[in-house]
mmCIF file of C-alpha atoms and ligand atoms in Angstrom:
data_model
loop_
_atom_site.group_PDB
_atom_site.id
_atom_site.type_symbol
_atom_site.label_atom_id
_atom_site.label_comp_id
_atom_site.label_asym_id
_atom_site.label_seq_id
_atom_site.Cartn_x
_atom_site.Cartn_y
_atom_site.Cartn_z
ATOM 1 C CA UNK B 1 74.173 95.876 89.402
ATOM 2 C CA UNK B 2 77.008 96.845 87.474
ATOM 3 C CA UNK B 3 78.821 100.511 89.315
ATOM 4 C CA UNK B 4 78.934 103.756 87.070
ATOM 5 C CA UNK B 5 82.639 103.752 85.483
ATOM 6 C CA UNK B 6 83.930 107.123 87.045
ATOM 7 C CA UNK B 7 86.003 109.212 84.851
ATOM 8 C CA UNK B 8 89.585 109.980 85.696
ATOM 9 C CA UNK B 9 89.323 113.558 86.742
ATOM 10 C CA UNK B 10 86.702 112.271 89.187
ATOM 11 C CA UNK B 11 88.476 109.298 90.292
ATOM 12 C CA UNK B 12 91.465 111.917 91.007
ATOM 13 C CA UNK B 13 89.639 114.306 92.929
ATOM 14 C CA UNK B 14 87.228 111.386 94.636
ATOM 15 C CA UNK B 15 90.885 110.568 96.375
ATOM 16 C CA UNK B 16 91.950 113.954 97.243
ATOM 17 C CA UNK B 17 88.356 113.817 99.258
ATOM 18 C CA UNK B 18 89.425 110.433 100.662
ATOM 19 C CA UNK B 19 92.908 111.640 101.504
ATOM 20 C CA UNK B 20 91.654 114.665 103.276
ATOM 21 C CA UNK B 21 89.093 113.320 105.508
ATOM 22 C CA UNK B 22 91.522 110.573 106.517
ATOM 23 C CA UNK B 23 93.457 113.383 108.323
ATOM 24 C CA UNK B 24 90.695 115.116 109.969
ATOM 25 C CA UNK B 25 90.142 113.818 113.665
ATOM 26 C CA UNK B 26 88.878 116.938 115.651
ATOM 27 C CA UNK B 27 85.419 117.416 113.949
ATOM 28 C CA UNK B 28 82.481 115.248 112.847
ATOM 29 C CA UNK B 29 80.845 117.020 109.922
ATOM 30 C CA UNK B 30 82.328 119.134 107.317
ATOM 31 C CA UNK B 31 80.673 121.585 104.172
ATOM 32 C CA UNK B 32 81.480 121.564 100.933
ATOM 33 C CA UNK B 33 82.549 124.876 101.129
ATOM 34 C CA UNK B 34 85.220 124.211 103.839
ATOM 35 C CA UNK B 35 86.426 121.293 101.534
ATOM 36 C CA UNK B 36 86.402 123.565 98.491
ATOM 37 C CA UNK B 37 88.279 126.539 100.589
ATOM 38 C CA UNK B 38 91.296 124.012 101.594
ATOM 39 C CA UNK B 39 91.377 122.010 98.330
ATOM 40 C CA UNK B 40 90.931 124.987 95.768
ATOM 41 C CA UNK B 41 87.673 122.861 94.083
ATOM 42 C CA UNK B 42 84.654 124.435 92.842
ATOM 43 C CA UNK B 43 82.196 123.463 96.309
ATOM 44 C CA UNK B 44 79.602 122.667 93.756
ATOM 45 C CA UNK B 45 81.564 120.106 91.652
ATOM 46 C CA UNK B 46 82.631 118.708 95.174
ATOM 47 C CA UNK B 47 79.006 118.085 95.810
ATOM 48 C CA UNK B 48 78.208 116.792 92.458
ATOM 49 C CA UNK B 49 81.329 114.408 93.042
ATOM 50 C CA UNK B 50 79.971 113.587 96.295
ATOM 51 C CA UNK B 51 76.219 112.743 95.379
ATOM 52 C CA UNK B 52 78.119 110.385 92.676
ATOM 53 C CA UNK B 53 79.162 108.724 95.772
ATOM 54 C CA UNK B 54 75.848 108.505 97.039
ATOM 55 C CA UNK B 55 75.857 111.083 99.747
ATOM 56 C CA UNK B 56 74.521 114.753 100.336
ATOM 57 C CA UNK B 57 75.374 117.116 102.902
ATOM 58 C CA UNK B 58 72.672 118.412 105.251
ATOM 59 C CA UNK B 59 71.785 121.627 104.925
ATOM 60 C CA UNK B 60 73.225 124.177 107.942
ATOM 61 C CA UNK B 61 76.146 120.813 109.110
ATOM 62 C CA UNK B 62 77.264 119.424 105.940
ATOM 63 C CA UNK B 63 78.732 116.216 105.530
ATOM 64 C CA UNK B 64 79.193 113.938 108.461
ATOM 65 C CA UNK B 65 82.721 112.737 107.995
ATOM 66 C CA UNK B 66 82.966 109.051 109.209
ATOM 67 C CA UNK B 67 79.695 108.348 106.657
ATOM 68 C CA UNK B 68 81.491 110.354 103.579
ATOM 69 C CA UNK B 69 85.123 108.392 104.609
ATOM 70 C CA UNK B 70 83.015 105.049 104.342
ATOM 71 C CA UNK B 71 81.224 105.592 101.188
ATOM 72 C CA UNK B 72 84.336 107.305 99.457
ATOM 73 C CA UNK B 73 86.309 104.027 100.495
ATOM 74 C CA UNK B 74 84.066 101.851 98.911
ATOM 75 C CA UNK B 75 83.086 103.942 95.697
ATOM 76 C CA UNK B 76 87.214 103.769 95.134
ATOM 77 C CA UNK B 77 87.446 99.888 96.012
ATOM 78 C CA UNK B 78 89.566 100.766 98.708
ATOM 79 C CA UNK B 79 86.946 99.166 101.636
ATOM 80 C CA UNK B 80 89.447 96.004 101.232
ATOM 81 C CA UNK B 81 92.861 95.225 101.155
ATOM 82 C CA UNK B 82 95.326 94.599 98.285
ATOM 83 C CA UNK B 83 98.109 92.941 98.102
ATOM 84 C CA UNK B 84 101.471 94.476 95.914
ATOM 85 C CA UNK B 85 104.505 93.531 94.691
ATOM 86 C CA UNK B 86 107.165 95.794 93.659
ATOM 87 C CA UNK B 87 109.534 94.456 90.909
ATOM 88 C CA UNK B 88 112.906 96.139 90.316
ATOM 89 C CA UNK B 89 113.983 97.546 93.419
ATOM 90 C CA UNK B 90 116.893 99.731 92.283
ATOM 91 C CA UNK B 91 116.288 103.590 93.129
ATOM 92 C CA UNK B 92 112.697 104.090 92.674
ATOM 93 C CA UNK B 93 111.609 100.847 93.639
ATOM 94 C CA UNK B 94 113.661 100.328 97.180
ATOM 95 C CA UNK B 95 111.989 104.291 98.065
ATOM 96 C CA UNK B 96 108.482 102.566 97.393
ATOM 97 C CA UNK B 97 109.139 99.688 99.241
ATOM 98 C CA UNK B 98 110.578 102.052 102.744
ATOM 99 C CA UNK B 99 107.504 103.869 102.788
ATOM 100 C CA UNK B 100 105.249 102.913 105.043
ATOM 101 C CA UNK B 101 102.520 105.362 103.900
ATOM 102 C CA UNK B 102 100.681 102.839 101.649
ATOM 103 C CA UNK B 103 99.264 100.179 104.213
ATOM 104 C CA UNK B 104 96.993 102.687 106.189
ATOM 105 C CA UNK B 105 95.150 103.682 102.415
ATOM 106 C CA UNK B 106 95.033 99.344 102.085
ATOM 107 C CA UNK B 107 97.398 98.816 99.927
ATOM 108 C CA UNK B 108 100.096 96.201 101.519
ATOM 109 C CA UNK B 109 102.981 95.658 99.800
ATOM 110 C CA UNK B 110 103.619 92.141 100.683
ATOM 111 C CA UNK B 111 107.406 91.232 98.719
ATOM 112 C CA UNK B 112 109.876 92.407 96.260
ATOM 113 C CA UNK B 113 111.670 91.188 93.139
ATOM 114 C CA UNK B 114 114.776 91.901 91.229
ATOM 115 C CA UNK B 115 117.369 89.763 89.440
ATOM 116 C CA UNK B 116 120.497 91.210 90.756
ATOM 117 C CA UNK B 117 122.135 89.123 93.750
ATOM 118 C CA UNK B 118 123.211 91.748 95.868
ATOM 119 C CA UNK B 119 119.509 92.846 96.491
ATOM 120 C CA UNK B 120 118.013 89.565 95.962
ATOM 121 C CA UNK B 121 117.136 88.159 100.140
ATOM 122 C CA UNK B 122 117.606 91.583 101.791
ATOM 123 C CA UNK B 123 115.085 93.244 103.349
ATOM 124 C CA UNK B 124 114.016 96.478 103.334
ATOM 125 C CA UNK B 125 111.094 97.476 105.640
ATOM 126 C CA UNK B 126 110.794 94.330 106.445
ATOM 127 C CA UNK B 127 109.689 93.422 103.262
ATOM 128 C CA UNK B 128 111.325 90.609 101.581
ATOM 129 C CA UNK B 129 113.144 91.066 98.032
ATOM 130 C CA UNK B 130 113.491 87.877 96.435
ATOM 131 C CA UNK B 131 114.940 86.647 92.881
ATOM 132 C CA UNK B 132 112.229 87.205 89.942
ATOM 133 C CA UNK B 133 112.717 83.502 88.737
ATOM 134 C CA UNK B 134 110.754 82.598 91.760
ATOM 135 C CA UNK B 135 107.827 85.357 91.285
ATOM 136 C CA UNK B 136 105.332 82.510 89.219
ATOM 137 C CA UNK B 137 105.503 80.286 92.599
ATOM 138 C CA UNK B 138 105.191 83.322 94.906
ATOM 139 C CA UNK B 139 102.067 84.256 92.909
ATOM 140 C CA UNK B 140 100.437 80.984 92.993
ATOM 141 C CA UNK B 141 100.910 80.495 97.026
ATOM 142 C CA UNK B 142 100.170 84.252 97.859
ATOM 143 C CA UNK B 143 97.124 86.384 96.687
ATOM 144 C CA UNK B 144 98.674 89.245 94.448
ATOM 145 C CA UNK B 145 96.138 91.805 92.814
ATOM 146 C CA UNK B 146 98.647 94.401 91.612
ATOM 147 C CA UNK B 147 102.560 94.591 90.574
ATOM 148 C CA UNK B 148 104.317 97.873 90.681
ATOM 149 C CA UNK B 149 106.926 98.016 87.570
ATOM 150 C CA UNK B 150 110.115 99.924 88.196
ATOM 151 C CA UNK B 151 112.576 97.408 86.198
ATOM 152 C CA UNK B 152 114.913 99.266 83.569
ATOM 153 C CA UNK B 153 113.174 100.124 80.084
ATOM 154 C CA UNK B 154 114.881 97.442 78.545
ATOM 155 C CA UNK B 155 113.480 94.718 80.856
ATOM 156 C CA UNK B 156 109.989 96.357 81.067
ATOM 157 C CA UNK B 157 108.024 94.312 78.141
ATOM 158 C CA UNK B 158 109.220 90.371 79.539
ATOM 159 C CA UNK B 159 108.348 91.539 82.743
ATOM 160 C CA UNK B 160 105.023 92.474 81.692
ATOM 161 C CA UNK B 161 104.192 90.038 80.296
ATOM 162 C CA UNK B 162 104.948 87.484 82.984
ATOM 163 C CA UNK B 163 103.316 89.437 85.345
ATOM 164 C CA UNK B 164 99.930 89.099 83.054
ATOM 165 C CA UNK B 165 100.581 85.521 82.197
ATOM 166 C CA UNK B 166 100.228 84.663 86.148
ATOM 167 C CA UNK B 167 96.695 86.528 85.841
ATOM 168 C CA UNK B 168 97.549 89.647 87.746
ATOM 169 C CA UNK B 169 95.132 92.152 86.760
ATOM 170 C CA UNK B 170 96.720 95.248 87.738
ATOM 171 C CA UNK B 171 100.199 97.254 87.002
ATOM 172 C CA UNK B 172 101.246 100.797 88.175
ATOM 173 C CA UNK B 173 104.045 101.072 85.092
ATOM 174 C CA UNK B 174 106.287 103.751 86.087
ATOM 175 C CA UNK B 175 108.937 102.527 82.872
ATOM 176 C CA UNK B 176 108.798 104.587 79.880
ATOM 177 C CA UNK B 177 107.257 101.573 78.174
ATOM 178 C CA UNK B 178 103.758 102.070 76.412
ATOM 179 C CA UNK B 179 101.950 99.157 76.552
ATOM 180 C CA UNK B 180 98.413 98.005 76.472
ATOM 181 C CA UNK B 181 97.138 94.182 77.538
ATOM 182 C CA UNK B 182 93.558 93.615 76.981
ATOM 183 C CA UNK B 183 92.763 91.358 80.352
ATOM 184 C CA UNK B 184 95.058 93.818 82.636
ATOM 185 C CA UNK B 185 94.728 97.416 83.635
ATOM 186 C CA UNK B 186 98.084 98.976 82.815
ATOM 187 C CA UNK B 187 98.313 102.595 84.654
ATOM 188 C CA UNK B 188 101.241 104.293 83.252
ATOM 189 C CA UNK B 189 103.082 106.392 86.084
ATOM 190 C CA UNK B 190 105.200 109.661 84.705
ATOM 191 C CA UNK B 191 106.567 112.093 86.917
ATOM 192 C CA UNK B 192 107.680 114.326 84.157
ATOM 193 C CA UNK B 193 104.609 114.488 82.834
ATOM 194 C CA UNK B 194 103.262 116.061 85.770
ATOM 195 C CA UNK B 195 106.476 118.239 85.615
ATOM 196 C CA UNK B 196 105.364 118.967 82.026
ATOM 197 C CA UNK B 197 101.491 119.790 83.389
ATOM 198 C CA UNK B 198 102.609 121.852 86.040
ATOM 199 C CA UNK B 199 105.206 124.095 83.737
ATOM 200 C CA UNK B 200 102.476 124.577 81.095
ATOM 201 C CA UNK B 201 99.910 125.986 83.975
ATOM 202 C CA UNK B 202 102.851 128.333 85.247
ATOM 203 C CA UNK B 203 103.498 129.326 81.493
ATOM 204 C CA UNK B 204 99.932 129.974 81.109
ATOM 205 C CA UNK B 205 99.279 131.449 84.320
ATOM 206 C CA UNK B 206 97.837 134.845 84.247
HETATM 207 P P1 LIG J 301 117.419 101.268 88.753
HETATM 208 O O1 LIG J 301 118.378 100.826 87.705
HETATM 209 O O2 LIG J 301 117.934 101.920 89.988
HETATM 210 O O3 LIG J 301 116.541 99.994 89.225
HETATM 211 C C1 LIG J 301 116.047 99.018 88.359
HETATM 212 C C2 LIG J 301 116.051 97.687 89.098
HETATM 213 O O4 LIG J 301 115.415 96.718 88.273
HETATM 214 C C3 LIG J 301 117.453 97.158 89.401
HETATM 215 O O5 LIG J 301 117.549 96.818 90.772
HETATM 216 C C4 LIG J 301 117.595 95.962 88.503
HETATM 217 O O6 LIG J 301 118.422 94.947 89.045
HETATM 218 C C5 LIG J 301 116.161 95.500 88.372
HETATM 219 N N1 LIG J 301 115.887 94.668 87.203
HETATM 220 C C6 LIG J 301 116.445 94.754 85.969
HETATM 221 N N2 LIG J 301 115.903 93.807 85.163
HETATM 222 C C7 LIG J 301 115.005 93.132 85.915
HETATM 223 C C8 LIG J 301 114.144 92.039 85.648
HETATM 224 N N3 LIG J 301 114.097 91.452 84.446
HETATM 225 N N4 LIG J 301 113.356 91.580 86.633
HETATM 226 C C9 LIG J 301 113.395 92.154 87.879
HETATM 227 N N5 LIG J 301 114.203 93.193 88.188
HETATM 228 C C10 LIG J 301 114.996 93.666 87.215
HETATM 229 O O7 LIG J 301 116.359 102.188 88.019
HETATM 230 P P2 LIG J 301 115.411 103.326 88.675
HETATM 231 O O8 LIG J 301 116.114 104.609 88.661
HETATM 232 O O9 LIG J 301 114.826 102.800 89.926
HETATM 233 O O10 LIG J 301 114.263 103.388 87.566
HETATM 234 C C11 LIG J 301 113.409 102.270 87.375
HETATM 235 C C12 LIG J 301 112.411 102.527 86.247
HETATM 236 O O11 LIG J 301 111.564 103.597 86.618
HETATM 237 C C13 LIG J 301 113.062 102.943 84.916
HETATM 238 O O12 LIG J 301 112.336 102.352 83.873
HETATM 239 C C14 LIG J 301 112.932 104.463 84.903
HETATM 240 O O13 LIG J 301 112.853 104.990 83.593
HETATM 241 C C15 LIG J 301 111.608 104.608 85.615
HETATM 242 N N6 LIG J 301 111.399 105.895 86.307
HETATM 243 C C16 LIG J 301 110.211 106.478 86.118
HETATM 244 C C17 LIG J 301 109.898 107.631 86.751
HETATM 245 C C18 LIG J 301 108.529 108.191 86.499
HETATM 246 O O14 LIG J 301 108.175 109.240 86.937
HETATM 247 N N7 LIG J 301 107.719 107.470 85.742
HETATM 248 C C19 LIG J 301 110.793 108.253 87.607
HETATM 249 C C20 LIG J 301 112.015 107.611 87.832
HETATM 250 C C21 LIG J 301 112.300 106.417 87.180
#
């Protein structure tokens, strides 16, 4: 049976739920309330989230955590692993690779790639940079499911399109490139434009 497509508001706050409970070790159930008090979410569009992931507090406890953890994991696809690349590792995409945050929400970032020869063979986190003329072979040997872009503007469309031609399905673009391929999801990542959202809440803060 095919799974409801979640919108991106819910998908958003569906991980904020994930992200908190992930944190919590000292208790075993929690209410929507106390989820709505430290989140700043309506508690009754947490439950409606919630019941879109298939579970409903009991009345008087609330949610028992470990359940709620498992079910958000797999209503996110996050109840498996996935492998990442990271290509261009200049500023933004060497900070990616040193933190070590990603792997315990199952996202491994298995190797990096970049064309310029002082980066190319280094490690950083142990992760391995190597040269992008080689990232067709490293596909084909090692299961990839997404590639992180963070190569120059300029360089951005080739390298898109290589990374689609090797049938990778997924891209977190953080280039200023707009770009849509119909058998990929393209997620375009802009930290200004979160700077943007943010300064038009303040401005229109009452
Ligand atoms: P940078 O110049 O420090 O790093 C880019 C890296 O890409 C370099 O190491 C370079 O050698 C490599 N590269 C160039 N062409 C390549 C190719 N064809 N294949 C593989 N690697 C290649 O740049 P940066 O400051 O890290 O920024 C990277 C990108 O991220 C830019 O497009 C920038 O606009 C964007 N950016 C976005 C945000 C955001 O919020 N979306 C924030 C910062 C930067």
């Amino acid at each position: 049976m095919k799974r409801k497509i979640l919108s991106n508001r819910t998908i958003t706050r569906l991980s904020l739920y994930y992200q908190y409970l992930s944190r919590i070790t000292d208790k075993k159930f929690i209410s929507s309330k106390d989820l709505a008090g430290l989140l700043g979410i309506n508690d009754a569009k947490i439950r409606k989230d919630l019941a879109s992931a298939g579970q409903f507090g009991i009345r008087g406890k609330g949610y028992e955590i470990s359940q709620l953890h498992s079910s958000l994991e797999k209503v996110l696809g996050i109840n498996r692993t996935w492998n990442v690349v990271i290509i261009g590792c200049g500023n933004l995409g060497s900070a990616l690779l040193k933190y070590q945050g990603f792997s315990k929400h199952k996202f491994n970032i298995v190797a990096g790639f970049d064309i310029d020869k002082t980066k190319v063979n280094k490690e950083i986190n142990g992760i391995k940079i190597y040269h992008f003329d080689l990232f067709g072979k490293f596909v084909k040997s090692n299961k990839i499911d997404i590639a992180v872009v963070t190569v120059p503007q300029e360089a951005a469309s080739e390298v898109i399109d290589k990374v689609v031609s090797y049938g990778i399905k997924g891209i977190l673009n953080f280039t200023p490139l707009q770009v849509y391929k119909k058998d990929c999801i393209i997620l375009k990542t802009d930290i200004t434009i979160e700077f943007i959202r943010l300064a038009c809440l303040l401005a229109n803060k009452k």
